[in-house]
Short mmCIF file of N, CA and C in Angstrom, two decimals:
data_model
loop_
_atom_site.label_atom_id
_atom_site.label_comp_id
_atom_site.label_asym_id
_atom_site.label_seq_id
_atom_site.Cartn_x
_atom_site.Cartn_y
_atom_site.Cartn_z
N MET A 957 -4.67 0.20 17.94
CA MET A 957 -4.50 -0.53 16.68
C MET A 957 -5.37 0.13 15.61
N TYR A 958 -4.78 0.42 14.51
CA TYR A 958 -5.49 1.08 13.41
C TYR A 958 -5.76 0.09 12.30
N GLY A 959 -6.87 -0.58 12.38
CA GLY A 959 -7.24 -1.59 11.42
C GLY A 959 -7.39 -2.92 12.13
N ASP A 960 -8.63 -3.30 12.39
CA ASP A 960 -8.87 -4.56 13.08
C ASP A 960 -8.65 -5.74 12.14
N SER A 961 -8.73 -6.93 12.69
CA SER A 961 -8.46 -8.14 11.91
C SER A 961 -9.39 -8.28 10.71
N ALA A 962 -10.65 -7.89 10.88
CA ALA A 962 -11.59 -7.98 9.76
C ALA A 962 -11.20 -7.04 8.62
N THR A 963 -10.73 -5.83 8.97
CA THR A 963 -10.28 -4.88 7.95
C THR A 963 -9.04 -5.40 7.24
N VAL A 964 -8.09 -5.91 8.02
CA VAL A 964 -6.87 -6.48 7.43
C VAL A 964 -7.23 -7.58 6.46
N ARG A 965 -8.09 -8.50 6.88
CA ARG A 965 -8.49 -9.63 6.03
C ARG A 965 -9.19 -9.13 4.76
N SER A 966 -10.08 -8.17 4.90
CA SER A 966 -10.82 -7.70 3.72
C SER A 966 -9.89 -7.05 2.71
N ILE A 967 -8.91 -6.27 3.19
CA ILE A 967 -7.98 -5.63 2.27
C ILE A 967 -7.12 -6.68 1.57
N LEU A 968 -6.63 -7.64 2.32
CA LEU A 968 -5.73 -8.64 1.74
C LEU A 968 -6.45 -9.67 0.88
N ALA A 969 -7.69 -10.00 1.21
CA ALA A 969 -8.35 -11.12 0.54
C ALA A 969 -9.53 -10.76 -0.35
N GLU A 970 -10.10 -9.57 -0.18
CA GLU A 970 -11.35 -9.29 -0.88
C GLU A 970 -11.36 -8.05 -1.77
N LEU A 971 -10.51 -7.07 -1.50
CA LEU A 971 -10.65 -5.79 -2.18
C LEU A 971 -10.03 -5.70 -3.55
N GLY A 972 -9.25 -6.68 -3.93
CA GLY A 972 -8.60 -6.61 -5.24
C GLY A 972 -7.12 -6.84 -5.13
N ASP A 973 -6.51 -7.11 -6.28
CA ASP A 973 -5.13 -7.56 -6.29
C ASP A 973 -4.12 -6.58 -6.88
N THR A 974 -4.52 -5.34 -7.15
CA THR A 974 -3.57 -4.37 -7.68
C THR A 974 -3.17 -3.41 -6.57
N TRP A 975 -1.88 -3.50 -6.20
CA TRP A 975 -1.34 -2.74 -5.08
C TRP A 975 -0.31 -1.74 -5.58
N ALA A 976 -0.58 -0.46 -5.44
CA ALA A 976 0.42 0.57 -5.69
C ALA A 976 1.28 0.66 -4.44
N VAL A 977 2.60 0.49 -4.61
CA VAL A 977 3.52 0.51 -3.47
C VAL A 977 4.31 1.81 -3.55
N VAL A 978 3.88 2.79 -2.74
CA VAL A 978 4.47 4.12 -2.77
C VAL A 978 5.76 4.12 -1.95
N GLY A 979 6.86 4.44 -2.64
CA GLY A 979 8.17 4.39 -2.03
C GLY A 979 9.01 3.22 -2.51
N LEU A 980 8.44 2.41 -3.41
CA LEU A 980 9.15 1.24 -3.95
C LEU A 980 10.08 1.64 -5.08
N SER A 981 11.37 1.30 -4.89
CA SER A 981 12.38 1.55 -5.91
C SER A 981 13.18 0.27 -6.12
N GLY A 982 14.19 0.36 -6.92
CA GLY A 982 15.05 -0.79 -7.18
C GLY A 982 16.04 -1.07 -6.06
N ASN A 983 16.02 -0.29 -4.99
CA ASN A 983 16.94 -0.47 -3.88
C ASN A 983 16.52 -1.71 -3.07
N THR A 984 17.26 -2.79 -3.24
CA THR A 984 16.90 -4.06 -2.58
C THR A 984 17.07 -4.02 -1.07
N ALA A 985 17.76 -3.03 -0.54
CA ALA A 985 17.96 -2.92 0.90
C ALA A 985 16.76 -2.29 1.62
N ARG A 986 15.86 -1.70 0.86
CA ARG A 986 14.70 -1.02 1.47
C ARG A 986 13.59 -2.02 1.77
N PRO A 987 12.87 -1.85 2.87
CA PRO A 987 11.79 -2.77 3.22
C PRO A 987 10.72 -2.90 2.12
N ALA A 988 10.44 -1.82 1.40
CA ALA A 988 9.41 -1.89 0.35
C ALA A 988 9.73 -2.96 -0.68
N HIS A 989 11.00 -3.16 -0.97
CA HIS A 989 11.40 -4.13 -1.98
C HIS A 989 10.99 -5.55 -1.57
N GLY A 990 11.30 -5.91 -0.33
CA GLY A 990 10.95 -7.24 0.16
C GLY A 990 9.45 -7.43 0.33
N VAL A 991 8.77 -6.41 0.82
CA VAL A 991 7.31 -6.52 1.00
C VAL A 991 6.63 -6.69 -0.35
N ALA A 992 7.05 -5.93 -1.36
CA ALA A 992 6.47 -6.07 -2.69
C ALA A 992 6.67 -7.48 -3.23
N GLU A 993 7.82 -8.05 -2.96
CA GLU A 993 8.10 -9.42 -3.40
C GLU A 993 7.14 -10.42 -2.74
N VAL A 994 6.89 -10.24 -1.45
CA VAL A 994 5.94 -11.10 -0.74
C VAL A 994 4.54 -10.94 -1.33
N LEU A 995 4.12 -9.70 -1.57
CA LEU A 995 2.80 -9.46 -2.15
C LEU A 995 2.67 -10.18 -3.49
N GLN A 996 3.70 -10.10 -4.33
CA GLN A 996 3.67 -10.80 -5.62
C GLN A 996 3.54 -12.31 -5.42
N ARG A 997 4.27 -12.84 -4.47
CA ARG A 997 4.22 -14.28 -4.22
C ARG A 997 2.81 -14.73 -3.85
N TYR A 998 2.05 -13.83 -3.24
CA TYR A 998 0.68 -14.14 -2.86
C TYR A 998 -0.34 -13.69 -3.92
N GLY A 999 0.13 -13.44 -5.12
CA GLY A 999 -0.77 -13.18 -6.24
C GLY A 999 -1.17 -11.74 -6.46
N LYS A 1000 -0.55 -10.82 -5.77
CA LYS A 1000 -0.88 -9.40 -5.96
C LYS A 1000 -0.05 -8.82 -7.09
N ARG A 1001 -0.64 -7.92 -7.86
CA ARG A 1001 0.11 -7.15 -8.85
C ARG A 1001 0.61 -5.91 -8.14
N ILE A 1002 1.91 -5.71 -8.14
CA ILE A 1002 2.47 -4.52 -7.51
C ILE A 1002 2.77 -3.48 -8.57
N VAL A 1003 2.58 -2.22 -8.18
CA VAL A 1003 2.85 -1.09 -9.07
C VAL A 1003 3.79 -0.15 -8.31
N PRO A 1004 5.07 -0.09 -8.70
CA PRO A 1004 6.00 0.81 -8.02
C PRO A 1004 5.63 2.28 -8.23
N VAL A 1005 5.62 3.06 -7.14
CA VAL A 1005 5.40 4.50 -7.22
C VAL A 1005 6.55 5.16 -6.48
N HIS A 1006 7.37 5.89 -7.23
CA HIS A 1006 8.58 6.48 -6.68
C HIS A 1006 9.04 7.57 -7.65
N PRO A 1007 9.67 8.62 -7.16
CA PRO A 1007 10.14 9.68 -8.08
C PRO A 1007 11.02 9.17 -9.22
N LYS A 1008 11.73 8.07 -9.01
CA LYS A 1008 12.58 7.51 -10.06
C LYS A 1008 11.80 6.70 -11.09
N ALA A 1009 10.57 6.30 -10.78
CA ALA A 1009 9.71 5.53 -11.68
C ALA A 1009 10.43 4.32 -12.26
N GLU A 1010 11.14 3.59 -11.42
CA GLU A 1010 11.89 2.42 -11.87
C GLU A 1010 10.99 1.20 -12.04
N THR A 1011 11.39 0.33 -12.96
CA THR A 1011 10.75 -0.98 -13.06
C THR A 1011 11.31 -1.84 -11.93
N VAL A 1012 10.41 -2.43 -11.14
CA VAL A 1012 10.80 -3.25 -10.00
C VAL A 1012 9.99 -4.55 -10.04
N HIS A 1013 10.66 -5.66 -9.81
CA HIS A 1013 10.00 -6.97 -9.83
C HIS A 1013 9.21 -7.17 -11.12
N GLY A 1014 9.73 -6.63 -12.22
CA GLY A 1014 9.10 -6.80 -13.52
C GLY A 1014 7.92 -5.89 -13.79
N GLU A 1015 7.61 -4.98 -12.89
CA GLU A 1015 6.46 -4.08 -13.06
C GLU A 1015 6.95 -2.65 -13.29
N ARG A 1016 6.36 -1.99 -14.27
CA ARG A 1016 6.71 -0.61 -14.60
C ARG A 1016 6.38 0.32 -13.44
N GLY A 1017 7.27 1.25 -13.19
CA GLY A 1017 7.06 2.22 -12.13
C GLY A 1017 6.47 3.52 -12.64
N TYR A 1018 5.86 4.27 -11.74
CA TYR A 1018 5.25 5.57 -12.03
C TYR A 1018 5.72 6.57 -10.98
N THR A 1019 5.74 7.84 -11.34
CA THR A 1019 6.20 8.85 -10.38
C THR A 1019 5.13 9.25 -9.38
N SER A 1020 3.86 8.99 -9.68
CA SER A 1020 2.78 9.35 -8.76
C SER A 1020 1.59 8.43 -8.98
N LEU A 1021 0.69 8.41 -8.01
CA LEU A 1021 -0.53 7.61 -8.15
C LEU A 1021 -1.36 8.07 -9.34
N SER A 1022 -1.41 9.39 -9.56
CA SER A 1022 -2.26 9.92 -10.64
C SER A 1022 -1.74 9.55 -12.03
N GLU A 1023 -0.49 9.13 -12.12
CA GLU A 1023 0.09 8.72 -13.39
C GLU A 1023 -0.30 7.30 -13.81
N ILE A 1024 -0.73 6.49 -12.87
CA ILE A 1024 -1.06 5.09 -13.16
C ILE A 1024 -2.32 5.05 -14.03
N PRO A 1025 -2.22 4.42 -15.23
CA PRO A 1025 -3.33 4.48 -16.19
C PRO A 1025 -4.40 3.40 -16.02
N PHE A 1026 -4.45 2.76 -14.87
CA PHE A 1026 -5.45 1.71 -14.61
C PHE A 1026 -5.84 1.79 -13.14
N PRO A 1027 -6.95 1.18 -12.77
CA PRO A 1027 -7.41 1.26 -11.38
C PRO A 1027 -6.45 0.56 -10.41
N VAL A 1028 -6.34 1.14 -9.23
CA VAL A 1028 -5.54 0.57 -8.15
C VAL A 1028 -6.49 0.24 -7.01
N ASP A 1029 -6.33 -0.96 -6.46
CA ASP A 1029 -7.21 -1.38 -5.36
C ASP A 1029 -6.70 -0.89 -4.01
N VAL A 1030 -5.40 -1.08 -3.77
CA VAL A 1030 -4.82 -0.76 -2.47
C VAL A 1030 -3.57 0.10 -2.69
N VAL A 1031 -3.40 1.12 -1.86
CA VAL A 1031 -2.19 1.94 -1.88
C VAL A 1031 -1.42 1.62 -0.60
N ASP A 1032 -0.25 1.02 -0.78
CA ASP A 1032 0.64 0.61 0.31
C ASP A 1032 1.71 1.68 0.46
N VAL A 1033 1.77 2.32 1.63
CA VAL A 1033 2.55 3.54 1.80
C VAL A 1033 3.82 3.31 2.64
N PHE A 1034 4.97 3.51 2.00
CA PHE A 1034 6.27 3.36 2.64
C PHE A 1034 6.98 4.69 2.87
N VAL A 1035 6.33 5.81 2.63
CA VAL A 1035 6.97 7.11 2.87
C VAL A 1035 6.84 7.46 4.35
N ASN A 1036 7.58 8.47 4.79
CA ASN A 1036 7.54 8.81 6.21
C ASN A 1036 6.19 9.41 6.60
N SER A 1037 5.93 9.40 7.88
CA SER A 1037 4.63 9.85 8.39
C SER A 1037 4.28 11.26 7.96
N GLY A 1038 5.27 12.13 7.82
CA GLY A 1038 5.02 13.51 7.42
C GLY A 1038 4.50 13.65 6.00
N GLN A 1039 4.77 12.68 5.15
CA GLN A 1039 4.30 12.70 3.76
C GLN A 1039 3.11 11.77 3.53
N ALA A 1040 2.84 10.91 4.48
CA ALA A 1040 1.84 9.86 4.29
C ALA A 1040 0.43 10.40 4.09
N GLY A 1041 0.08 11.47 4.79
CA GLY A 1041 -1.27 12.03 4.66
C GLY A 1041 -1.55 12.49 3.25
N GLN A 1042 -0.57 13.10 2.61
CA GLN A 1042 -0.73 13.54 1.22
C GLN A 1042 -0.94 12.34 0.31
N VAL A 1043 -0.23 11.26 0.55
CA VAL A 1043 -0.40 10.05 -0.26
C VAL A 1043 -1.80 9.47 -0.05
N ALA A 1044 -2.26 9.46 1.18
CA ALA A 1044 -3.61 8.97 1.46
C ALA A 1044 -4.66 9.80 0.73
N ASP A 1045 -4.48 11.12 0.72
CA ASP A 1045 -5.41 11.99 0.00
C ASP A 1045 -5.38 11.70 -1.50
N GLU A 1046 -4.20 11.44 -2.05
CA GLU A 1046 -4.09 11.09 -3.46
C GLU A 1046 -4.77 9.75 -3.74
N ALA A 1047 -4.66 8.81 -2.81
CA ALA A 1047 -5.31 7.51 -2.97
C ALA A 1047 -6.83 7.69 -3.07
N VAL A 1048 -7.38 8.55 -2.23
CA VAL A 1048 -8.82 8.85 -2.30
C VAL A 1048 -9.14 9.47 -3.67
N ALA A 1049 -8.32 10.41 -4.10
CA ALA A 1049 -8.57 11.13 -5.36
C ALA A 1049 -8.53 10.21 -6.58
N VAL A 1050 -7.68 9.18 -6.57
CA VAL A 1050 -7.60 8.28 -7.73
C VAL A 1050 -8.57 7.12 -7.66
N GLY A 1051 -9.35 7.04 -6.59
CA GLY A 1051 -10.37 6.01 -6.50
C GLY A 1051 -9.91 4.68 -5.95
N ALA A 1052 -8.82 4.66 -5.19
CA ALA A 1052 -8.38 3.42 -4.56
C ALA A 1052 -9.46 2.96 -3.58
N ARG A 1053 -9.43 1.68 -3.26
CA ARG A 1053 -10.42 1.12 -2.35
C ARG A 1053 -9.91 1.03 -0.91
N ALA A 1054 -8.58 1.07 -0.76
CA ALA A 1054 -8.00 0.96 0.58
C ALA A 1054 -6.62 1.60 0.60
N VAL A 1055 -6.20 1.97 1.82
CA VAL A 1055 -4.87 2.52 2.04
C VAL A 1055 -4.24 1.72 3.19
N TRP A 1056 -2.96 1.41 3.01
CA TRP A 1056 -2.23 0.66 4.03
C TRP A 1056 -0.96 1.42 4.36
N PHE A 1057 -0.87 1.94 5.59
CA PHE A 1057 0.35 2.60 6.07
C PHE A 1057 1.22 1.54 6.74
N GLN A 1058 2.47 1.46 6.30
CA GLN A 1058 3.39 0.45 6.80
C GLN A 1058 3.76 0.65 8.26
N LEU A 1059 4.47 -0.32 8.81
CA LEU A 1059 4.98 -0.22 10.18
C LEU A 1059 5.73 1.09 10.36
N GLY A 1060 5.40 1.81 11.42
CA GLY A 1060 6.07 3.06 11.71
C GLY A 1060 5.50 4.27 11.00
N VAL A 1061 4.56 4.06 10.08
CA VAL A 1061 3.93 5.18 9.36
C VAL A 1061 2.60 5.45 10.05
N VAL A 1062 2.52 6.61 10.72
CA VAL A 1062 1.34 6.94 11.51
C VAL A 1062 0.94 8.39 11.24
N ASP A 1063 -0.32 8.57 10.87
CA ASP A 1063 -0.90 9.90 10.71
C ASP A 1063 -2.38 9.75 11.04
N GLU A 1064 -2.73 10.04 12.28
CA GLU A 1064 -4.11 9.82 12.72
C GLU A 1064 -5.12 10.65 11.96
N ALA A 1065 -4.78 11.88 11.60
CA ALA A 1065 -5.70 12.73 10.84
C ALA A 1065 -5.94 12.13 9.46
N ALA A 1066 -4.89 11.63 8.82
CA ALA A 1066 -5.05 11.00 7.51
C ALA A 1066 -5.89 9.74 7.62
N TYR A 1067 -5.71 8.99 8.69
CA TYR A 1067 -6.51 7.79 8.93
C TYR A 1067 -8.00 8.15 8.99
N GLU A 1068 -8.32 9.18 9.75
CA GLU A 1068 -9.72 9.60 9.88
C GLU A 1068 -10.27 10.12 8.55
N ARG A 1069 -9.50 10.94 7.84
CA ARG A 1069 -9.96 11.47 6.54
C ARG A 1069 -10.21 10.35 5.54
N THR A 1070 -9.30 9.41 5.50
CA THR A 1070 -9.40 8.32 4.53
C THR A 1070 -10.62 7.45 4.83
N ARG A 1071 -10.82 7.12 6.09
CA ARG A 1071 -12.00 6.32 6.47
C ARG A 1071 -13.28 7.11 6.21
N ALA A 1072 -13.28 8.41 6.49
CA ALA A 1072 -14.46 9.24 6.24
C ALA A 1072 -14.80 9.29 4.76
N ALA A 1073 -13.79 9.13 3.90
CA ALA A 1073 -14.01 9.13 2.45
C ALA A 1073 -14.53 7.77 1.96
N GLY A 1074 -14.65 6.80 2.88
CA GLY A 1074 -15.22 5.51 2.52
C GLY A 1074 -14.21 4.42 2.18
N LEU A 1075 -12.93 4.70 2.37
CA LEU A 1075 -11.92 3.68 2.09
C LEU A 1075 -11.62 2.89 3.36
N ARG A 1076 -11.21 1.67 3.16
CA ARG A 1076 -10.72 0.89 4.29
C ARG A 1076 -9.27 1.28 4.51
N MET A 1077 -8.84 1.23 5.77
CA MET A 1077 -7.47 1.66 6.05
C MET A 1077 -6.89 0.89 7.21
N VAL A 1078 -5.59 0.60 7.05
CA VAL A 1078 -4.79 -0.01 8.10
C VAL A 1078 -3.56 0.88 8.27
N MET A 1079 -3.13 1.04 9.50
CA MET A 1079 -1.98 1.91 9.76
C MET A 1079 -1.03 1.22 10.75
N ASP A 1080 0.28 1.39 10.51
CA ASP A 1080 1.31 0.88 11.39
C ASP A 1080 1.31 -0.65 11.46
N ARG A 1081 1.07 -1.29 10.29
CA ARG A 1081 1.13 -2.75 10.17
C ARG A 1081 1.75 -3.09 8.83
N CYS A 1082 2.16 -4.33 8.66
CA CYS A 1082 2.83 -4.75 7.43
C CYS A 1082 2.07 -5.90 6.76
N PRO A 1083 1.69 -5.75 5.49
CA PRO A 1083 0.96 -6.83 4.81
C PRO A 1083 1.80 -8.10 4.65
N ALA A 1084 3.12 -7.97 4.58
CA ALA A 1084 3.96 -9.15 4.43
C ALA A 1084 3.96 -10.00 5.71
N ILE A 1085 3.66 -9.38 6.84
CA ILE A 1085 3.50 -10.11 8.09
C ILE A 1085 2.08 -10.67 8.19
N GLU A 1086 1.11 -9.90 7.75
CA GLU A 1086 -0.30 -10.28 7.91
C GLU A 1086 -0.79 -11.32 6.90
N ILE A 1087 -0.32 -11.25 5.66
CA ILE A 1087 -0.89 -12.10 4.61
C ILE A 1087 -0.65 -13.61 4.86
N PRO A 1088 0.49 -14.03 5.39
CA PRO A 1088 0.64 -15.46 5.67
C PRO A 1088 -0.31 -15.97 6.76
N ARG A 1089 -0.78 -15.06 7.58
CA ARG A 1089 -1.70 -15.43 8.68
C ARG A 1089 -3.12 -15.74 8.19
N LEU A 1090 -3.42 -15.37 6.95
CA LEU A 1090 -4.77 -15.59 6.43
C LEU A 1090 -5.09 -17.07 6.29
N GLY A 1091 -4.06 -17.87 6.07
CA GLY A 1091 -4.26 -19.32 5.93
C GLY A 1091 -4.81 -19.67 4.66
#
């Protein structure tokens, strides 16, 4: 398990409410769309990050993390495992406080690099499943 219960709780409840959702587009069939909606329902500000830079759930989209003109607390990663490490490195570079790799997104080297850089990280879990458990 990559991210114990205390780490999950701290990311969801303590680290801040601005979540960049990498891979979020206007495609309602994609898991990122539904997860972003759940995050909003729980008071998080979502920031879509996708090559199309679409507005999703009322929030302006950006093509990359470095394009976002305000601080991001958590980077939620919906890209495939082969691209996820690069996104984690970008999250460190822009000063995010945590990185969350979604279910099925696994890159152990990126996990170690991100934690070594001082960020909290969860891998292969879904915040939309975890956040209702906080109570």
